[in-house]
Amino acid sequence: MKPIVLTHGGAGRPTPDAPEPEGLRAELVKVCEQACRSGLDALKGSEAALGAVIAAAIVLEDDARFNAGTGANLRLDGSLELDASLATSDGRFAAVACLRATKNPVLVARAVMDTPHVMLCGEGATRFARQKGFPEASMVTDKALKRWQKARERLTSGNLRPYEQAWKNMQFHGTIGAVSRAADGTFAVSCSTGGTSMMLPGRIGDTPIYGAGVFAGEHGAVCATGHGELCIKRMGAWRVYQRIAAGEHPQKAIEAEVKDFPAPFEVGFIAVSKEAHGMGATEGYMPCAAVEA
Ligand code: GLY
């Protein structure tokens, strides 16, 4: 089978109060392509598919323009908590949620995979990371601080965006993810996020939830991004996977789920199957890339 890696840098339309800087999207797509190439370089050995999505996720977690790892969004109290997960087509799944001060949450998720558990959260996840040798690191950037200040201003003024009305509501952006297909026909998916821009400490989105943010099985792998609460309730990644398992082309499967996602909330997916791949998000707003070997 032809090896391939797909990556995305999060779904989300620009808003009037936060317009997209000119040229930014093209730059982010280039980083997504770079992440795919790093994934392809790691696509070897018995853990090829898994190694690929980890390598790809690290490139994106380390780029402060994405809301994952370095540059992740802050919670409303100014704290920073990170979610990440990994799944493989042979049925392995591992995740961390509300992990603090750790550079690459996807690597901590990988370490969880070697324990009897599937998910560690909060203080336990952070302590586990330190025990496994992941040092404490500040992931807070100036950009994330500004985003946080603006979110608090919107909350105070009541001048909320359409999808923030439940805080009325909340915003998301820039979750990262990767899916891969190895030459032996195995698949894997990674996903990592700093959550939304308006969220309480302790909030967990779709990223570390099996079937919501990620799913992998014998027919392929799917990664979701977007409004985490709805993606959990709709089991977004699972729904796209089910369509693929039923024989639908991944692109068609994604388009159907994106179309059905209730407005004004936004969603995006990347997916790979044995023969094909697909990517798409609400109104097309999601930097993403696919690179074949
Ligand atoms: N999709 C990322 C989140 O809602 O946390």
Coordinates of C-alpha atoms and ligand atoms in Angstrom, one line a residue:
M1 CA 0.0 0.0 0.0
K2 CA 1.2 3.5 -0.7
P3 CA 2.3 5.2 2.5
I4 CA 0.8 8.6 3.2
V5 CA 0.7 11.2 6.0
L6 CA -2.0 13.9 6.4
T7 CA -1.9 16.7 8.9
H8 CA -4.1 19.6 9.9
G9 CA -3.7 22.8 11.9
G10 CA -7.2 23.2 13.2
A11 CA -10.6 24.4 11.8
G12 CA -12.0 27.9 12.4
R13 CA -13.2 30.8 10.4
P14 CA -11.6 34.2 10.9
T15 CA -13.9 36.6 12.8
P16 CA -14.3 40.4 12.3
D17 CA -12.5 41.0 15.6
A18 CA -9.7 38.6 14.6
P19 CA -9.2 38.7 10.9
E20 CA -6.7 36.4 9.3
P21 CA -3.4 38.1 8.6
E22 CA -2.6 38.1 4.9
G23 CA -0.5 35.1 3.8
L24 CA -0.9 33.3 7.2
R25 CA -2.9 30.4 5.8
A26 CA -0.4 29.6 3.1
E27 CA 2.4 29.6 5.7
L28 CA 0.4 27.3 7.9
V29 CA -0.2 24.9 5.0
K30 CA 3.6 24.9 4.4
V31 CA 4.1 23.8 8.1
C32 CA 1.5 21.1 7.7
E33 CA 3.4 19.8 4.6
Q34 CA 6.6 19.9 6.6
A35 CA 4.9 17.9 9.3
C36 CA 3.7 15.4 6.8
R37 CA 7.3 15.0 5.5
S38 CA 8.6 14.5 9.0
G39 CA 5.9 11.9 9.5
L40 CA 7.0 10.1 6.3
D41 CA 10.6 10.1 7.4
A42 CA 9.5 8.3 10.6
L43 CA 7.3 5.9 8.7
K44 CA 9.5 2.8 9.1
G45 CA 9.8 -0.3 11.2
S46 CA 7.1 -2.2 13.1
E47 CA 5.5 1.0 14.5
A48 CA 5.6 2.9 11.2
A49 CA 2.1 4.4 11.2
L50 CA 2.3 5.4 14.9
G51 CA 5.8 6.8 14.6
A52 CA 4.7 8.9 11.6
V53 CA 1.8 10.6 13.4
I54 CA 3.9 11.3 16.5
A55 CA 6.7 12.9 14.4
A56 CA 4.1 14.9 12.5
A57 CA 2.4 16.1 15.6
I58 CA 5.7 17.2 17.2
V59 CA 6.4 19.6 14.3
L60 CA 2.9 21.2 14.8
E61 CA 3.0 21.2 18.6
D62 CA 6.4 23.0 18.4
D63 CA 5.1 25.7 16.1
A64 CA 3.6 28.5 18.3
R65 CA 1.1 29.5 15.7
F66 CA -0.9 26.4 16.4
N67 CA -3.1 25.9 19.5
A68 CA -1.2 22.8 20.8
G69 CA 2.0 22.3 22.8
T70 CA 3.9 25.6 22.5
G71 CA 1.4 28.5 21.9
A72 CA -1.6 26.7 23.3
N73 CA -4.6 28.7 24.5
L74 CA -5.0 29.7 28.2
R75 CA -7.9 28.8 30.3
L76 CA -10.1 31.7 31.6
D77 CA -8.1 31.7 34.9
G78 CA -4.9 32.1 33.0
S79 CA -3.7 28.5 33.4
L80 CA -2.7 26.3 30.5
E81 CA -3.8 22.7 30.2
L82 CA -3.2 20.4 27.2
D83 CA -5.0 17.4 25.7
A84 CA -3.5 14.9 23.3
S85 CA -4.2 11.4 22.0
L86 CA -3.0 8.6 19.8
A87 CA -4.8 5.6 18.2
T88 CA -3.7 2.8 16.0
S89 CA -5.6 0.4 13.7
D90 CA -4.5 -2.6 15.9
G91 CA -6.8 -1.2 18.6
R92 CA -4.3 0.8 20.8
F93 CA -5.4 4.1 22.2
A94 CA -3.8 6.5 24.8
A95 CA -4.5 10.0 25.9
V96 CA -3.6 12.8 28.3
A97 CA -6.0 15.5 29.4
C98 CA -5.5 18.7 31.3
L99 CA -1.7 18.0 31.3
R100 CA 0.3 21.0 32.5
A101 CA 3.6 22.6 31.5
T102 CA 4.8 19.9 29.2
K103 CA 6.3 20.6 25.7
N104 CA 5.0 17.6 23.7
P105 CA 1.8 16.2 25.1
V106 CA 1.7 13.7 22.2
L107 CA 4.9 12.0 23.6
V108 CA 3.3 11.7 27.0
A109 CA 0.2 10.1 25.4
R110 CA 2.7 7.6 23.8
A111 CA 4.1 6.9 27.2
V112 CA 0.6 6.2 28.6
M113 CA 0.2 3.6 25.8
D114 CA 2.8 1.5 27.6
T115 CA 0.8 1.5 30.8
P116 CA -2.4 -0.5 31.7
H117 CA -4.4 2.8 31.3
V118 CA -5.9 4.6 28.3
M119 CA -6.0 8.1 29.8
L120 CA -4.4 10.1 32.5
C121 CA -5.6 13.6 33.4
G122 CA -4.7 16.7 35.4
E123 CA -2.2 16.4 38.2
G124 CA -1.8 12.7 37.7
A125 CA -0.9 13.1 34.0
T126 CA 1.5 15.9 34.9
R127 CA 3.2 13.8 37.6
F128 CA 3.4 10.9 35.2
A129 CA 5.0 13.1 32.6
R130 CA 7.7 14.2 35.1
Q131 CA 8.3 10.6 36.2
K132 CA 8.8 9.6 32.6
G133 CA 11.4 12.3 32.1
F134 CA 9.4 15.1 30.4
P135 CA 10.6 18.2 32.1
E136 CA 8.5 21.2 33.3
A137 CA 8.3 23.8 30.5
S138 CA 6.4 27.0 30.1
M139 CA 4.2 26.8 27.0
V140 CA 2.8 30.3 27.4
T141 CA 3.5 32.6 24.5
D142 CA 2.8 36.4 24.1
K143 CA 0.2 35.5 21.4
A144 CA -1.6 33.2 23.7
L145 CA -1.6 35.8 26.5
K146 CA -3.1 38.4 24.1
R147 CA -5.8 35.9 22.9
W148 CA -6.6 35.2 26.6
Q149 CA -6.9 38.9 27.4
K150 CA -9.2 39.4 24.4
A151 CA -11.3 36.4 25.4
R152 CA -11.8 37.9 28.9
E153 CA -12.6 41.3 27.4
R154 CA -15.3 39.7 25.2
L155 CA -16.7 37.8 28.2
T156 CA -16.8 41.0 30.3
S157 CA -18.3 43.2 27.5
G158 CA -20.7 40.6 26.3
N159 CA -19.5 41.2 22.8
L160 CA -19.3 37.5 22.1
R161 CA -18.7 35.8 18.7
P162 CA -21.6 33.8 17.2
Y163 CA -20.2 30.5 18.6
E164 CA -19.5 32.0 22.0
Q165 CA -23.1 32.6 22.8
A166 CA -23.2 29.8 25.4
W167 CA -20.9 31.8 27.7
K168 CA -22.9 32.8 26.4
N169 CA -20.6 30.0 24.5
M170 CA -17.0 29.3 23.5
Q171 CA -14.4 29.4 20.8
F172 CA -11.8 26.9 19.6
H173 CA -9.0 27.0 17.1
G174 CA -5.9 25.4 15.9
T175 CA -6.0 21.9 17.4
I176 CA -3.4 19.9 15.4
G177 CA -3.5 16.3 14.2
A178 CA -2.1 13.7 11.8
V179 CA -3.2 10.5 10.2
S180 CA -1.0 8.0 8.5
R181 CA -1.1 4.8 6.4
A182 CA 1.9 2.6 6.4
A183 CA 3.0 0.3 3.5
D184 CA 1.7 -2.7 5.5
G185 CA -1.8 -1.3 5.5
T186 CA -1.8 -0.2 9.2
F187 CA -3.1 3.2 10.3
A188 CA -2.6 5.6 13.1
V189 CA -3.8 9.0 14.2
S190 CA -2.5 11.7 16.6
C191 CA -4.3 14.8 18.0
S192 CA -3.1 17.6 20.3
T193 CA -4.7 20.8 21.5
G194 CA -4.8 23.6 24.0
G195 CA -8.6 23.5 23.9
T196 CA -10.8 26.5 23.2
S197 CA -10.1 30.2 23.9
M198 CA -12.9 30.5 26.3
M199 CA -12.9 27.6 28.8
L200 CA -12.8 26.7 32.4
P201 CA -9.9 24.9 34.0
G202 CA -10.5 21.2 33.9
R203 CA -12.5 21.4 30.7
I204 CA -11.7 18.4 28.3
G205 CA -12.6 18.6 24.6
D206 CA -12.9 16.0 21.9
T207 CA -9.1 15.6 21.3
P208 CA -8.4 12.9 24.0
I209 CA -11.8 11.2 23.5
Y210 CA -11.7 8.0 21.5
G211 CA -14.3 8.2 18.7
A212 CA -14.7 12.0 19.1
G213 CA -11.3 13.5 18.3
V214 CA -9.6 10.4 16.9
F215 CA -10.5 6.9 15.7
A216 CA -8.4 4.2 13.9
G217 CA -9.4 0.8 12.7
E218 CA -8.8 -1.7 10.0
H219 CA -10.4 0.6 7.4
G220 CA -8.5 3.7 8.2
A221 CA -7.8 6.6 10.6
V222 CA -9.7 9.8 11.3
C223 CA -8.7 13.0 13.2
A224 CA -11.2 15.7 14.1
T225 CA -10.8 19.4 15.0
G226 CA -13.4 22.0 15.9
H227 CA -15.9 22.6 18.6
G228 CA -15.0 19.8 21.0
E229 CA -18.2 19.7 23.0
L230 CA -20.3 19.0 19.9
C231 CA -17.7 16.7 18.5
I232 CA -17.9 14.6 21.6
K233 CA -21.7 14.5 21.5
R234 CA -21.7 13.6 17.8
M235 CA -18.7 11.2 18.1
G236 CA -17.3 13.0 15.1
A237 CA -14.2 10.8 14.3
W238 CA -16.3 7.6 14.8
R239 CA -19.0 8.8 12.4
V240 CA -16.5 9.6 9.6
Y241 CA -14.8 6.2 10.2
Q242 CA -18.1 4.4 10.0
R243 CA -18.9 5.9 6.6
I244 CA -15.4 4.9 5.4
A245 CA -15.9 1.4 6.7
A246 CA -19.2 1.3 4.8
G247 CA -17.2 2.0 1.6
E248 CA -17.6 5.8 1.3
H249 CA -14.6 7.7 -0.1
P250 CA -13.0 9.6 2.9
Q251 CA -13.5 12.9 1.1
K252 CA -17.3 12.3 0.8
A253 CA -17.5 11.0 4.4
I254 CA -15.9 14.2 5.7
E255 CA -18.0 16.5 3.5
A256 CA -21.1 14.8 4.8
E257 CA -20.1 15.2 8.4
V258 CA -19.0 18.8 8.0
K259 CA -22.3 19.6 6.3
D260 CA -24.3 18.1 9.2
F261 CA -22.3 19.8 12.0
P262 CA -24.8 22.4 13.5
A263 CA -24.0 26.1 12.8
P264 CA -22.5 28.3 14.0
F265 CA -20.1 25.7 15.4
E266 CA -17.2 24.6 13.2
V267 CA -15.6 21.2 12.5
G268 CA -12.8 19.8 10.4
F269 CA -11.5 16.3 9.6
I270 CA -8.6 14.5 8.0
A271 CA -9.0 10.9 7.1
V272 CA -7.2 8.1 5.3
S273 CA -8.4 4.7 4.1
K274 CA -6.8 1.8 2.3
E275 CA -7.1 3.4 -1.1
A276 CA -7.8 7.1 -0.5
H277 CA -7.7 10.1 1.8
G278 CA -9.7 13.2 2.4
M279 CA -9.7 16.6 4.3
G280 CA -12.2 19.3 4.9
A281 CA -13.7 21.8 7.3
T282 CA -16.5 24.2 7.7
E283 CA -16.2 26.7 4.8
G284 CA -12.8 25.2 4.1
Y285 CA -11.1 27.0 6.9
M286 CA -8.4 24.5 8.0
P287 CA -4.7 24.5 7.1
C288 CA -3.9 20.9 6.1
A289 CA -1.7 18.8 3.8
A290 CA -1.2 15.3 2.5
V291 CA 2.1 13.9 1.3
E292 CA 2.6 10.5 -0.2
A293 CA 5.8 8.6 -0.1
Ligands
GLY1 N1 -11.2 20.5 19.3 C1 -10.5 20.9 20.3 C2 -11.2 21.2 21.6 O1 -12.4 21.5 21.5 O2 -10.6 21.1 22.6

